[in-house]
mmCIF file of C-alpha atoms and ligand atoms in Angstrom:
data_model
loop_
_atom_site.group_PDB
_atom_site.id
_atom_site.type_symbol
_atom_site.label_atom_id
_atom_site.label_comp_id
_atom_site.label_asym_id
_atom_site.label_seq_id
_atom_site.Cartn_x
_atom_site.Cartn_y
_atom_site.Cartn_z
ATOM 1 C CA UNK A 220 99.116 73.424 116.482
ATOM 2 C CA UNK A 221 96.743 71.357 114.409
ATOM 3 C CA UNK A 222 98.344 69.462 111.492
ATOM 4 C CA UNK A 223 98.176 71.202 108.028
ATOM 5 C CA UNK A 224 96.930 68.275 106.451
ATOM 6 C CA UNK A 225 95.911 68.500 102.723
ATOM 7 C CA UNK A 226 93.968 71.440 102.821
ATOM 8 C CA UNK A 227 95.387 74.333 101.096
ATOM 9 C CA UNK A 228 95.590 77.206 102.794
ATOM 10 C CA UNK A 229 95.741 80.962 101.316
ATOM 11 C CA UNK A 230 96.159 83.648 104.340
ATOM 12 C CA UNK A 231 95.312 86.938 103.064
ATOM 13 C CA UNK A 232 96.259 89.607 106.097
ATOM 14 C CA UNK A 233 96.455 93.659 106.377
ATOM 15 C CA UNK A 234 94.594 96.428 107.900
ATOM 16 C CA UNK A 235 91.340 97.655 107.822
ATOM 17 C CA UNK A 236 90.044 98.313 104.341
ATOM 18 C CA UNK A 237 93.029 97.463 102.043
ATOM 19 C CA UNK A 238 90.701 95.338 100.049
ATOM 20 C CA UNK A 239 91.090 91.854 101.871
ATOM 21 C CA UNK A 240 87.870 91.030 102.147
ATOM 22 C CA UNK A 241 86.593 91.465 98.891
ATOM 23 C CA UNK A 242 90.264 89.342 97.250
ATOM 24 C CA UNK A 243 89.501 86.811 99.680
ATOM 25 C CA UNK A 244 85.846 86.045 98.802
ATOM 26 C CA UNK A 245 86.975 86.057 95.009
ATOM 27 C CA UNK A 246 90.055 83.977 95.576
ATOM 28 C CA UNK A 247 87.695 81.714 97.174
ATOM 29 C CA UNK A 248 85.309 81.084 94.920
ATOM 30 C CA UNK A 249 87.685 80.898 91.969
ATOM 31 C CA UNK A 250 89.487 77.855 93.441
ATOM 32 C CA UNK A 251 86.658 76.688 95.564
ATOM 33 C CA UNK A 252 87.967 76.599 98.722
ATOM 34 C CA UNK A 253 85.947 77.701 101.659
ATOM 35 C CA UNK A 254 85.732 81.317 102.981
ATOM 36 C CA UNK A 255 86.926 83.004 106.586
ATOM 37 C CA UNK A 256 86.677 86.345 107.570
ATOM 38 C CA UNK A 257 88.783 86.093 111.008
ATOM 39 C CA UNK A 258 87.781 89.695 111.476
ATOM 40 C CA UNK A 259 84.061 88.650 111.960
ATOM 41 C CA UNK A 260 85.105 86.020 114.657
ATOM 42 C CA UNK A 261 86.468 89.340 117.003
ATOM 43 C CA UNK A 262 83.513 91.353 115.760
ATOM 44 C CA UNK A 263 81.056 88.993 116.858
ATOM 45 C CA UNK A 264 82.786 89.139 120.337
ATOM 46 C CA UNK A 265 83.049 93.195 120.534
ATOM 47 C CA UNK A 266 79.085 93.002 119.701
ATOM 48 C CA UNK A 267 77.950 90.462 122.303
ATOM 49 C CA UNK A 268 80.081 92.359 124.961
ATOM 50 C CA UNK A 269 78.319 95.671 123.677
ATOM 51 C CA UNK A 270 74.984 93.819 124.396
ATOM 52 C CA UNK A 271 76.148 92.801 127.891
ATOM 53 C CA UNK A 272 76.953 96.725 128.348
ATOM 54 C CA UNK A 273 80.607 95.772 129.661
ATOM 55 C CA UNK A 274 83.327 97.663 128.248
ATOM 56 C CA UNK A 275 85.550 96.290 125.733
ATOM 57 C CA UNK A 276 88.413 96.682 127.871
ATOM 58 C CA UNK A 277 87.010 94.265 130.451
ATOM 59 C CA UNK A 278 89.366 91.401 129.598
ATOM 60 C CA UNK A 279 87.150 89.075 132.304
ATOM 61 C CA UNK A 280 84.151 89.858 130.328
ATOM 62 C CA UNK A 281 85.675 90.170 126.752
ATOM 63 C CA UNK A 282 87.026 86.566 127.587
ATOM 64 C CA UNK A 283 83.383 85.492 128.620
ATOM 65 C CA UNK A 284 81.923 86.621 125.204
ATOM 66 C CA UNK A 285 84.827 84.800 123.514
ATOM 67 C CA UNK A 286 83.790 81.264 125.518
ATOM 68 C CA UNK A 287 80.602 81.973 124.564
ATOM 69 C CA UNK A 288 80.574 82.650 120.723
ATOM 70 C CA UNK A 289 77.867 81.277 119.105
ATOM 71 C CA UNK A 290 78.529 80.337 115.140
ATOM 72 C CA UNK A 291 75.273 82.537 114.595
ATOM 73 C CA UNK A 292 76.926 85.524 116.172
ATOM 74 C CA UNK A 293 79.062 85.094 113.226
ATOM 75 C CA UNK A 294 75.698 86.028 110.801
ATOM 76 C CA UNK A 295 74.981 89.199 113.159
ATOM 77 C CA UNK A 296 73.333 92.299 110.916
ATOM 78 C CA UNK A 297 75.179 95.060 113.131
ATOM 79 C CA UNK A 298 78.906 93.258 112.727
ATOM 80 C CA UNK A 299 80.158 96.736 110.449
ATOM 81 C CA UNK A 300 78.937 98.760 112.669
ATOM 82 C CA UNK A 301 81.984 101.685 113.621
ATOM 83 C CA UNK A 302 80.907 100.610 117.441
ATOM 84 C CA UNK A 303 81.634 97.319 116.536
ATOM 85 C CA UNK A 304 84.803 98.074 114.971
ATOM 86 C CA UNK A 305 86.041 99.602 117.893
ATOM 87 C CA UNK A 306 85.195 97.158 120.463
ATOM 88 C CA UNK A 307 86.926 94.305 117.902
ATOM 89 C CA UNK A 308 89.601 95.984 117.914
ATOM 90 C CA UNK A 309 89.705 96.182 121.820
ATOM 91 C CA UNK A 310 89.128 92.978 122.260
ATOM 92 C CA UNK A 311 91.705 91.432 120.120
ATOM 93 C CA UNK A 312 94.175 93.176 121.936
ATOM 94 C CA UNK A 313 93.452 90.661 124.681
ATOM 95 C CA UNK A 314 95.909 87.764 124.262
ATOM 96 C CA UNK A 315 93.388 85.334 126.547
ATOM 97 C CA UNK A 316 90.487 86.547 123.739
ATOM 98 C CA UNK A 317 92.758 85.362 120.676
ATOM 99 C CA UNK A 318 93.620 82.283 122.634
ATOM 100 C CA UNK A 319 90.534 81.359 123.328
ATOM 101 C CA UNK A 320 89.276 82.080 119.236
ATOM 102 C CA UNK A 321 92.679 80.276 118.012
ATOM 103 C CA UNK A 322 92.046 76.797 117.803
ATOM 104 C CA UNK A 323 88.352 77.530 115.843
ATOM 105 C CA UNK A 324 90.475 78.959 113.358
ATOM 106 C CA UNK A 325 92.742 76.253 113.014
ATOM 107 C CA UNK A 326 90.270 73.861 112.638
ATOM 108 C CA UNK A 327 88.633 75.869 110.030
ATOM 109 C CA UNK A 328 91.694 76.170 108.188
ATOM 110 C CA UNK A 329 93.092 72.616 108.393
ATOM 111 C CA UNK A 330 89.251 70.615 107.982
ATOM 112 C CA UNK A 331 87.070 73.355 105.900
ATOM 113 C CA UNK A 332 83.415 73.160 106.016
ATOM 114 C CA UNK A 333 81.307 70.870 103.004
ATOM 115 C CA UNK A 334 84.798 68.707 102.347
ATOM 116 C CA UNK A 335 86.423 71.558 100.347
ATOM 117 C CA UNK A 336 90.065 71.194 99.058
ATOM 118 C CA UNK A 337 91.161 74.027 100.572
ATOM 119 C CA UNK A 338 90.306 77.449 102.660
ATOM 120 C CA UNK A 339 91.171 81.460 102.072
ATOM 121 C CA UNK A 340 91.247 83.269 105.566
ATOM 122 C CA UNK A 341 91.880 86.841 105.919
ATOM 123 C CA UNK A 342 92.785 88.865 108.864
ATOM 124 C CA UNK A 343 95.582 90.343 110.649
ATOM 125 C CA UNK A 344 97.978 87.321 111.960
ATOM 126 C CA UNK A 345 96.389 84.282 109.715
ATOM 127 C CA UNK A 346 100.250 84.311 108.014
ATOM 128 C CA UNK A 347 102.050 84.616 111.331
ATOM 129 C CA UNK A 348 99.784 82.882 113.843
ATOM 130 C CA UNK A 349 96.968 80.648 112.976
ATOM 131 C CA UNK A 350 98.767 79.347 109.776
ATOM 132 C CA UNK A 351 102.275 79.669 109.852
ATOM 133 C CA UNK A 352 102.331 77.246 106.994
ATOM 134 C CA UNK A 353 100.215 78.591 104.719
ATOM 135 C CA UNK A 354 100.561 77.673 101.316
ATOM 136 C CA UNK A 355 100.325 81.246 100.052
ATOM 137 C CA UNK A 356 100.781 84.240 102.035
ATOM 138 C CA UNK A 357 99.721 87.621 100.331
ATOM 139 C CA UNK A 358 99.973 90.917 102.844
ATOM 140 C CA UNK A 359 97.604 94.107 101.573
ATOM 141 C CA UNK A 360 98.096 97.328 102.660
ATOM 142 C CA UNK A 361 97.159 100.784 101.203
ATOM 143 C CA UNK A 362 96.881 104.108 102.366
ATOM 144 C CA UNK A 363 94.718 105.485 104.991
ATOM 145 C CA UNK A 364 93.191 107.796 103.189
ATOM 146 C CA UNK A 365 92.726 105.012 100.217
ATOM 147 C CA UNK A 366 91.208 102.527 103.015
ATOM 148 C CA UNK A 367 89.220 105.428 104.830
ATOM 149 C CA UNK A 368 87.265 106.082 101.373
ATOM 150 C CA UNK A 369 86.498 102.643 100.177
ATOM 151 C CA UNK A 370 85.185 101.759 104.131
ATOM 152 C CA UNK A 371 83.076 105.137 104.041
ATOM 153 C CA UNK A 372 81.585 104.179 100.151
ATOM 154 C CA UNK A 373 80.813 100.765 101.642
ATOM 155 C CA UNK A 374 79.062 102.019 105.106
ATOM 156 C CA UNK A 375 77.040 104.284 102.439
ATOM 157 C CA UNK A 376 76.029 101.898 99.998
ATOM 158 C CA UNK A 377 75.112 99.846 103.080
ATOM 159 C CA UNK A 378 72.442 102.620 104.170
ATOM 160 C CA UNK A 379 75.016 103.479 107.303
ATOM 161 C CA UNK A 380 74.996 107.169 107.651
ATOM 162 C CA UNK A 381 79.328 107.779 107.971
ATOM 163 C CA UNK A 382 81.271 110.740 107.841
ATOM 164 C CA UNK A 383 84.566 110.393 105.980
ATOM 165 C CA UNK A 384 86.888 112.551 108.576
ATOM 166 C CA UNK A 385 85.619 110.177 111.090
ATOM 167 C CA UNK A 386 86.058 107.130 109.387
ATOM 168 C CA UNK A 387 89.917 108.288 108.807
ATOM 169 C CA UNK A 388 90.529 108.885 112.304
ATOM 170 C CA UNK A 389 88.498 105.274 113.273
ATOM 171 C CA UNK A 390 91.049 103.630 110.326
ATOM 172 C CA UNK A 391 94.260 105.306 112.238
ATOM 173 C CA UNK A 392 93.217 104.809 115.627
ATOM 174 C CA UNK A 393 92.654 100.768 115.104
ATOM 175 C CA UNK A 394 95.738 100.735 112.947
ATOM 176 C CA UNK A 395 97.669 102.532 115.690
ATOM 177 C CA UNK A 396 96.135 99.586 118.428
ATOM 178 C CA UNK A 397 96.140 96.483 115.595
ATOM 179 C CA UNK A 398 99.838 96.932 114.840
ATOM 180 C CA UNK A 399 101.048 98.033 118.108
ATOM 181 C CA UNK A 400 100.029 95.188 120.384
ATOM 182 C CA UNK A 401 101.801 93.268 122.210
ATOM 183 C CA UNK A 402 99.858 90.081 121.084
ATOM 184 C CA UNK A 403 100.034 89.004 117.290
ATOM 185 C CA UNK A 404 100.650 92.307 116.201
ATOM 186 C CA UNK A 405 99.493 93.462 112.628
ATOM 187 C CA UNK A 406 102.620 92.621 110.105
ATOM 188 C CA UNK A 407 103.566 90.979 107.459
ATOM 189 C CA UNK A 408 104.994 87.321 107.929
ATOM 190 C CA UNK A 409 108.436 86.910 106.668
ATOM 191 C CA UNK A 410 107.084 84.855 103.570
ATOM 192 C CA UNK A 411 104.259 86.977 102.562
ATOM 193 C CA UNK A 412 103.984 89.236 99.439
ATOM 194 C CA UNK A 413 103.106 92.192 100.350
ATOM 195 C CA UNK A 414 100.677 94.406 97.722
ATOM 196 C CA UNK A 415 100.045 97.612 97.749
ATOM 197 C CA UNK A 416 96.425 98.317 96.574
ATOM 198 C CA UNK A 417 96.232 101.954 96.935
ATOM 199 C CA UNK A 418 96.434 102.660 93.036
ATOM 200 C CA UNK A 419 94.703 99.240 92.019
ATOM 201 C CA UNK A 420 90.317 98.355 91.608
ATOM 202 C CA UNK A 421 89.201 94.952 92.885
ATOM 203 C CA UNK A 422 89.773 93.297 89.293
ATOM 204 C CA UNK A 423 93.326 94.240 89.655
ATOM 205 C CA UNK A 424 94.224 93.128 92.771
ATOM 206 C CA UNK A 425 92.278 90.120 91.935
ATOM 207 C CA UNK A 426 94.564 88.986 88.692
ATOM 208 C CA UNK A 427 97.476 90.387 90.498
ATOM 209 C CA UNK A 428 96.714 87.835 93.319
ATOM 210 C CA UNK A 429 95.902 84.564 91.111
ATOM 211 C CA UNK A 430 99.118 85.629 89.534
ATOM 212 C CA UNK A 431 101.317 85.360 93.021
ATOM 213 C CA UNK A 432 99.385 82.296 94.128
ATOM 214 C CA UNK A 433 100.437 80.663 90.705
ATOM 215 C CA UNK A 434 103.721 81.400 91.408
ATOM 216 C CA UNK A 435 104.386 80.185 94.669
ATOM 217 C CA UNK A 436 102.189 76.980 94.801
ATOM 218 C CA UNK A 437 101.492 76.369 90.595
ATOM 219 C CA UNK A 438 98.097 76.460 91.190
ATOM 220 C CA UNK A 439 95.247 78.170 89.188
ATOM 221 C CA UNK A 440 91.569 78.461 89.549
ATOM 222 C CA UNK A 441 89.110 75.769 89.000
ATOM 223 C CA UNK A 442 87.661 77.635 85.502
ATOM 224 C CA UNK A 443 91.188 77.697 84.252
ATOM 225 C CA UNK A 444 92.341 74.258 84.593
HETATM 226 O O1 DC B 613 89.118 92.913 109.507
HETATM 227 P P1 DC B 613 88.114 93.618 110.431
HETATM 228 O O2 DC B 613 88.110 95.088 110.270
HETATM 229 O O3 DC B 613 86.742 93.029 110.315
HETATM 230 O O4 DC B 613 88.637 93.268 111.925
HETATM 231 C C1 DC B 613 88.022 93.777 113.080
HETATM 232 C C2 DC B 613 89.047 93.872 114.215
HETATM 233 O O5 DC B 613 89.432 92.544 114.604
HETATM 234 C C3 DC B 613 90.353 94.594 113.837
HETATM 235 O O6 DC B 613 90.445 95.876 114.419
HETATM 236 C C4 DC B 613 91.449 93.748 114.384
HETATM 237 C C5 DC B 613 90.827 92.466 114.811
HETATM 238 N N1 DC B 613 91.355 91.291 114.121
HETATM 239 C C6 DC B 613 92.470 90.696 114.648
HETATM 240 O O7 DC B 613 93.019 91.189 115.615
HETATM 241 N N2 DC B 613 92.947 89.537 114.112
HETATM 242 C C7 DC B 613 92.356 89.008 113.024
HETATM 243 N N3 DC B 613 92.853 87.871 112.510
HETATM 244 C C8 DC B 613 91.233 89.630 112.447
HETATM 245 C C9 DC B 613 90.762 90.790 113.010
#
């Protein structure tokens, strides 16, 4: 594994729509540290194998797409797309596929872009695989039906036309297939903190966060030092 060095890492995992995204973008520019969304990596790689027409299942050609990864896939418009949702989440089934996108995390995490101090990842195995020694280690979860509205509010708001029955049965289906894989399976690591965000709006989980992170490493964001 690459060495930890003196980066700081936060790893911010969970399923689909718990809020992990939007906590990690905050948490990121409160403490300036640089930003990852892991689930964009697999994305970009469930989009480029949609282009080739090969199905997602195709581990020869999922692992192709994975060599291949440009960092500009990584800026794609389509990434949110539900299609695109479903072939990530085919793909990172594949262990070869994770393998092969591993090590560009790592990197990330340990060396973060423009010299920053540290870097917030979120995904589904940043505490238990990519950075087992994270600094901080928050797990967010929710209900489906909590996590099926906010993605179908965001798809709208986006101009992408989404049902909300179908969006609940997308959230179940990849939460069935993210947690029950055989390769870095969706869970909590054993040091995480896991909150539930069901009942709680962005600002909450936000000073809920800040207030963990405090905790277990003493440090605060850059406005409040
Ligand atoms: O977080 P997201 O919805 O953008 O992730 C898309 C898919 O990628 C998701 O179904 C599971 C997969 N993924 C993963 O397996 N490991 C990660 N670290 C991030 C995402």
């Amino acid at each position: 594994m690459a060495g930890k060095q003196d980066s700081v890492i936060i790893a911010i995992d969970g399923p689909a729509g718990a809020g992990k995204g939007t906590l990690a973008k905050r948490l990121a520019e409160a403490f300036d540290y640089a930003y990852l969304d892991t689930g964009t990596i697999y994305r970009a790689v469930g989009a480029r194998l949609l282009d080739t027409g090969a199905s997602a299942s195709d581990s020869a050609a999922a692992l192709e797409a994975a060599h291949n990864l440009d960092p500009r896939d990584l800026e794609r418009s389509d990434l949110r797309r539900e299609a695109v949702s479903g072939a990530a989440s085919e793909v990172a089934v594949q262990p070869a596929v994770r393998q092969a996108l591993l090590e560009f995390q790592r990197r990330f995490a340990a060396c973060p872009p423009e010299g920053k101090a540290g870097a917030v990842l979120d995904g589904r195995d940043v505490g238990t695989v990519i950075c087992p020694d994270a600094d901080a280690k928050l797990f967010l979860t929710a209900s489906p039906e909590a996590r099926a509205g906010r993605r179908h509010k965001e798809l709208q708001e986006s101009g992408v036309e989404s049902i909300y029955a179908r969006v609940l049965e997308d959230i179940k289906a990849r939460d069935e297939r993210d947690s029950c894989r055989a390769a870095a399976p969706l869970k909590p690591a054993e040091d995480a903190v896991t909150l539930d965000t069901t009942a709680l709006n962005a600002d909450e989980v936000f000073a809920q966060a800040l207030r963990i992170i405090a905790e277990i490493t003493g440090r605060t964001p850059i406005q409040q030092r």
